[in-house]
């Protein structure tokens, strides 16, 4: 069915997640005409949206608001100036019926593991340091080098393979290097000893190693609150955010302008004409829908994704468990992580006597878990909560299921070459096509990383050329100068942690804290995958 066509806009944006809406917000501030399409009919925010069911709010995964980038922190405060709360972080690992602090605390971990297994862990760690693997290719290679094979097998292997649905020796070492970067067993133990002796008064602020953050800022009604506010600003500036519009095709006309077509559930079609296009769509999807097909479409089609679903349970309980989330390192259950949304913010639940928890299951679209009925998934979640000893199934008073396709770009052996091939071709052919965000760049970016790619892309559009290479936004949302762009002024700069923390504290609301920050009783030694 032929649909509506509008006048030429400056920028069309595919996807209303953190990257897409950051770009739309900043472009709208600068006075550009912008049109955003989003396939979800109700929610903006993508994976960072907050779903509401009968007054209960829950995330698709948990989303802490912490960044080393002053620009990102300032933008968060600008979009949502009065609605941040400062929350203590508490999380644990469940392994063989016992709970371990996360990040791991050495004394506690060694006590729980027992003297024999602890001795084996230390011996394995020593062996890895003395005889490291010099040919690091896989996640397993990298992690064993860092922590020893014994700690790897206990605290990394089971959970990581549950998340990714593939053996650790088939995953790229890039994943470990990005997500566990900066962690050293020896350095963490020394830091813990200094704390125990009172020699290190420095707060555990997350700046030296991002996994050590003990508090985080969070919108009082969930991360979707941020993206609802960004959308409202874009619309107030006279621009469009078209909900329920699925990306269909993208092509350039003879003048170099773009024609972006999108379809609605009723089959109607909208065509948007634009000078620039910003895409946060999965690279595999973008490649398949550009006309004519890119030469690298076969490489793009080989990119893989891991899907995800959340089963939210409403449980009658005044004090279920204090954690924000618990990692489940146990092969007896399918659940990978359990979120407690009341611990993220008391305002996520309408009744303080009822907890809302989210059981996260990692799957592939179309497999047995993904295809199960909502009722069966709720029953599975109740059963597994009982196995873990986290609740009595009789206390569950409701449940809901949310499926999230393409939640995680897979880092297999071939992903880097496939991404580089597609990126090189599209950026070479189309200087007005910009790929941003987690799926748009096939990179496991956090929310702030995705935002930074959009912020730099807006600067490129405003300058009329690619003055910033957004692919140099690294895993800590910092911009690294490289190549010909080394002399360019850099948007993202390192700031002292006190500025980030002060910004969070200055916008703290008077919401009762359910958890007191735990006193450090040991040393942090690792981060699970």
Short mmCIF file of N, CA, C and O in Angstrom, two decimals, residues 297-348:
data_model
loop_
_atom_site.label_atom_id
_atom_site.label_comp_id
_atom_site.label_asym_id
_atom_site.label_seq_id
_atom_site.Cartn_x
_atom_site.Cartn_y
_atom_site.Cartn_z
N UNK A 297 27.06 -7.29 1.80
CA UNK A 297 25.82 -7.78 2.42
C UNK A 297 25.98 -9.21 2.96
O UNK A 297 25.36 -9.57 3.96
N UNK A 298 26.83 -10.03 2.31
CA UNK A 298 27.04 -11.39 2.81
C UNK A 298 27.77 -11.37 4.15
O UNK A 298 27.44 -12.13 5.06
N UNK A 299 28.77 -10.49 4.29
CA UNK A 299 29.47 -10.37 5.57
C UNK A 299 28.51 -9.88 6.65
O UNK A 299 28.50 -10.39 7.77
N UNK A 300 27.67 -8.90 6.28
CA UNK A 300 26.72 -8.37 7.26
C UNK A 300 25.71 -9.42 7.69
O UNK A 300 25.31 -9.49 8.86
N UNK A 301 25.30 -10.27 6.75
CA UNK A 301 24.31 -11.30 7.07
C UNK A 301 24.87 -12.34 8.03
O UNK A 301 24.11 -13.09 8.65
N UNK A 302 26.18 -12.39 8.17
CA UNK A 302 26.83 -13.35 9.06
C UNK A 302 26.91 -12.84 10.50
O UNK A 302 27.30 -13.58 11.40
N UNK A 303 26.56 -11.56 10.73
CA UNK A 303 26.56 -11.03 12.08
C UNK A 303 25.44 -11.68 12.89
O UNK A 303 24.33 -11.86 12.40
N UNK A 304 25.75 -12.03 14.14
CA UNK A 304 24.80 -12.78 14.96
C UNK A 304 24.42 -11.98 16.20
O UNK A 304 25.15 -11.08 16.64
N UNK A 305 23.27 -12.34 16.75
CA UNK A 305 22.73 -11.63 17.91
C UNK A 305 22.19 -12.64 18.92
O UNK A 305 21.74 -13.73 18.55
N UNK A 306 22.23 -12.27 20.17
CA UNK A 306 21.63 -13.07 21.24
C UNK A 306 20.39 -12.33 21.71
O UNK A 306 20.43 -11.12 21.95
N UNK A 307 19.30 -13.06 21.83
CA UNK A 307 18.03 -12.47 22.24
C UNK A 307 17.80 -12.71 23.73
O UNK A 307 18.58 -13.40 24.40
N UNK A 308 16.69 -12.18 24.23
CA UNK A 308 16.58 -12.04 25.68
C UNK A 308 15.11 -11.89 26.03
O UNK A 308 14.33 -11.30 25.28
N UNK A 309 14.71 -12.45 27.15
CA UNK A 309 13.36 -12.18 27.64
C UNK A 309 13.38 -12.01 29.14
O UNK A 309 14.21 -12.60 29.85
N UNK A 310 12.49 -11.19 29.63
CA UNK A 310 12.33 -10.94 31.06
C UNK A 310 10.98 -11.45 31.50
O UNK A 310 9.96 -11.12 30.88
N UNK A 311 10.96 -12.25 32.56
CA UNK A 311 9.71 -12.65 33.21
C UNK A 311 9.61 -11.86 34.50
O UNK A 311 10.44 -12.05 35.41
N UNK A 312 8.66 -10.94 34.57
CA UNK A 312 8.46 -10.14 35.77
C UNK A 312 7.45 -10.83 36.67
O UNK A 312 6.37 -11.22 36.20
N UNK A 313 7.82 -11.01 37.92
CA UNK A 313 6.91 -11.59 38.92
C UNK A 313 6.60 -10.55 39.98
O UNK A 313 7.51 -9.87 40.47
N UNK A 314 5.34 -10.42 40.34
CA UNK A 314 4.92 -9.59 41.45
C UNK A 314 4.74 -10.49 42.67
O UNK A 314 3.95 -11.46 42.63
N UNK A 315 5.48 -10.21 43.74
CA UNK A 315 5.58 -11.12 44.87
C UNK A 315 5.20 -10.40 46.16
O UNK A 315 5.75 -9.32 46.46
N UNK A 316 4.28 -10.98 46.92
CA UNK A 316 3.88 -10.41 48.20
C UNK A 316 5.04 -10.56 49.18
O UNK A 316 5.35 -11.66 49.64
N UNK A 317 5.72 -9.46 49.47
CA UNK A 317 6.88 -9.51 50.36
C UNK A 317 7.33 -8.11 50.72
O UNK A 317 7.53 -7.28 49.84
N UNK A 318 7.47 -7.85 52.02
CA UNK A 318 7.97 -6.55 52.45
C UNK A 318 9.48 -6.42 52.22
O UNK A 318 9.99 -5.34 51.99
N UNK A 319 10.19 -7.53 52.31
CA UNK A 319 11.65 -7.48 52.23
C UNK A 319 12.16 -8.77 51.59
O UNK A 319 12.67 -9.67 52.26
N UNK A 320 12.01 -8.87 50.26
CA UNK A 320 12.32 -10.10 49.54
C UNK A 320 13.80 -10.43 49.60
O UNK A 320 14.23 -11.44 50.14
N UNK A 321 14.64 -9.59 48.99
CA UNK A 321 16.09 -9.64 49.13
C UNK A 321 16.61 -8.26 48.74
O UNK A 321 15.97 -7.54 47.97
N UNK A 322 17.73 -7.84 49.32
CA UNK A 322 18.14 -6.44 49.17
C UNK A 322 18.85 -6.10 47.88
O UNK A 322 19.01 -4.93 47.55
N UNK A 323 19.31 -7.11 47.11
CA UNK A 323 20.14 -6.86 45.93
C UNK A 323 19.40 -6.08 44.85
O UNK A 323 18.18 -6.22 44.67
N UNK A 324 20.15 -5.30 44.09
CA UNK A 324 19.62 -4.77 42.82
C UNK A 324 19.45 -5.91 41.84
O UNK A 324 18.47 -5.99 41.11
N UNK A 325 20.46 -6.79 41.80
CA UNK A 325 20.38 -7.96 40.93
C UNK A 325 21.28 -9.07 41.46
O UNK A 325 22.22 -8.83 42.22
N UNK A 326 20.97 -10.31 41.06
CA UNK A 326 21.76 -11.49 41.44
C UNK A 326 22.10 -12.25 40.18
O UNK A 326 21.21 -12.56 39.37
N UNK A 327 23.38 -12.56 39.98
CA UNK A 327 23.82 -13.39 38.87
C UNK A 327 23.69 -14.86 39.27
O UNK A 327 24.13 -15.25 40.36
N UNK A 328 23.11 -15.66 38.39
CA UNK A 328 22.86 -17.06 38.70
C UNK A 328 23.86 -17.94 37.96
O UNK A 328 23.72 -18.20 36.77
N UNK A 329 24.90 -18.38 38.68
CA UNK A 329 25.93 -19.25 38.11
C UNK A 329 25.58 -20.69 38.48
O UNK A 329 26.31 -21.34 39.23
N UNK A 330 24.48 -21.17 37.99
CA UNK A 330 24.00 -22.50 38.37
C UNK A 330 23.34 -23.14 37.17
O UNK A 330 22.40 -22.58 36.60
N UNK A 331 23.82 -24.32 36.80
CA UNK A 331 23.29 -24.99 35.62
C UNK A 331 21.96 -25.70 35.89
O UNK A 331 21.32 -26.20 34.96
N UNK A 332 21.51 -25.74 37.16
CA UNK A 332 20.24 -26.41 37.47
C UNK A 332 19.04 -25.59 37.03
O UNK A 332 17.93 -26.11 36.95
N UNK A 333 19.25 -24.31 36.80
CA UNK A 333 18.16 -23.44 36.37
C UNK A 333 18.56 -22.74 35.07
O UNK A 333 19.74 -22.61 34.76
N UNK A 334 17.56 -22.28 34.33
CA UNK A 334 17.82 -21.61 33.07
C UNK A 334 18.01 -20.10 33.24
O UNK A 334 18.62 -19.46 32.39
N UNK A 335 17.48 -19.55 34.31
CA UNK A 335 17.57 -18.10 34.51
C UNK A 335 19.03 -17.69 34.65
O UNK A 335 19.84 -18.41 35.23
N UNK A 336 19.37 -16.53 34.09
CA UNK A 336 20.74 -16.05 34.15
C UNK A 336 20.95 -14.96 35.18
O UNK A 336 22.02 -14.85 35.77
N UNK A 337 19.92 -14.14 35.40
CA UNK A 337 20.07 -13.03 36.34
C UNK A 337 18.67 -12.69 36.87
O UNK A 337 17.68 -12.81 36.16
N UNK A 338 18.62 -12.24 38.13
CA UNK A 338 17.35 -11.84 38.74
C UNK A 338 17.47 -10.40 39.21
O UNK A 338 18.35 -10.08 40.01
N UNK A 339 16.62 -9.54 38.68
CA UNK A 339 16.59 -8.12 39.08
C UNK A 339 15.53 -7.92 40.16
O UNK A 339 14.46 -8.53 40.12
N UNK A 340 15.80 -7.04 41.11
CA UNK A 340 14.81 -6.65 42.11
C UNK A 340 14.53 -5.16 41.91
O UNK A 340 15.28 -4.31 42.37
N UNK A 341 13.47 -4.85 41.20
CA UNK A 341 13.26 -3.47 40.76
C UNK A 341 12.92 -2.53 41.90
O UNK A 341 13.16 -1.33 41.81
N UNK A 342 12.38 -3.03 43.00
CA UNK A 342 12.12 -2.18 44.15
C UNK A 342 13.42 -1.68 44.76
O UNK A 342 13.47 -0.60 45.35
N UNK A 343 14.50 -2.46 44.59
CA UNK A 343 15.81 -2.01 45.09
C UNK A 343 16.46 -1.00 44.14
O UNK A 343 17.36 -0.27 44.55
N UNK A 344 16.05 -0.99 42.89
CA UNK A 344 16.54 0.04 41.97
C UNK A 344 15.90 1.38 42.34
O UNK A 344 16.57 2.41 42.39
N UNK A 345 14.60 1.36 42.59
CA UNK A 345 13.90 2.55 43.06
C UNK A 345 12.61 2.12 43.74
O UNK A 345 11.84 1.36 43.15
N UNK A 346 12.34 2.60 44.96
CA UNK A 346 11.07 2.26 45.62
C UNK A 346 9.85 2.67 44.81
O UNK A 346 8.77 2.09 44.97
N UNK A 347 10.01 3.66 43.92
CA UNK A 347 8.88 4.14 43.14
C UNK A 347 8.57 3.26 41.93
O UNK A 347 7.64 3.54 41.17
N UNK A 348 9.34 2.18 41.74
CA UNK A 348 9.05 1.26 40.63
C UNK A 348 7.86 0.36 40.95
O UNK A 348 7.35 -0.32 40.06
#
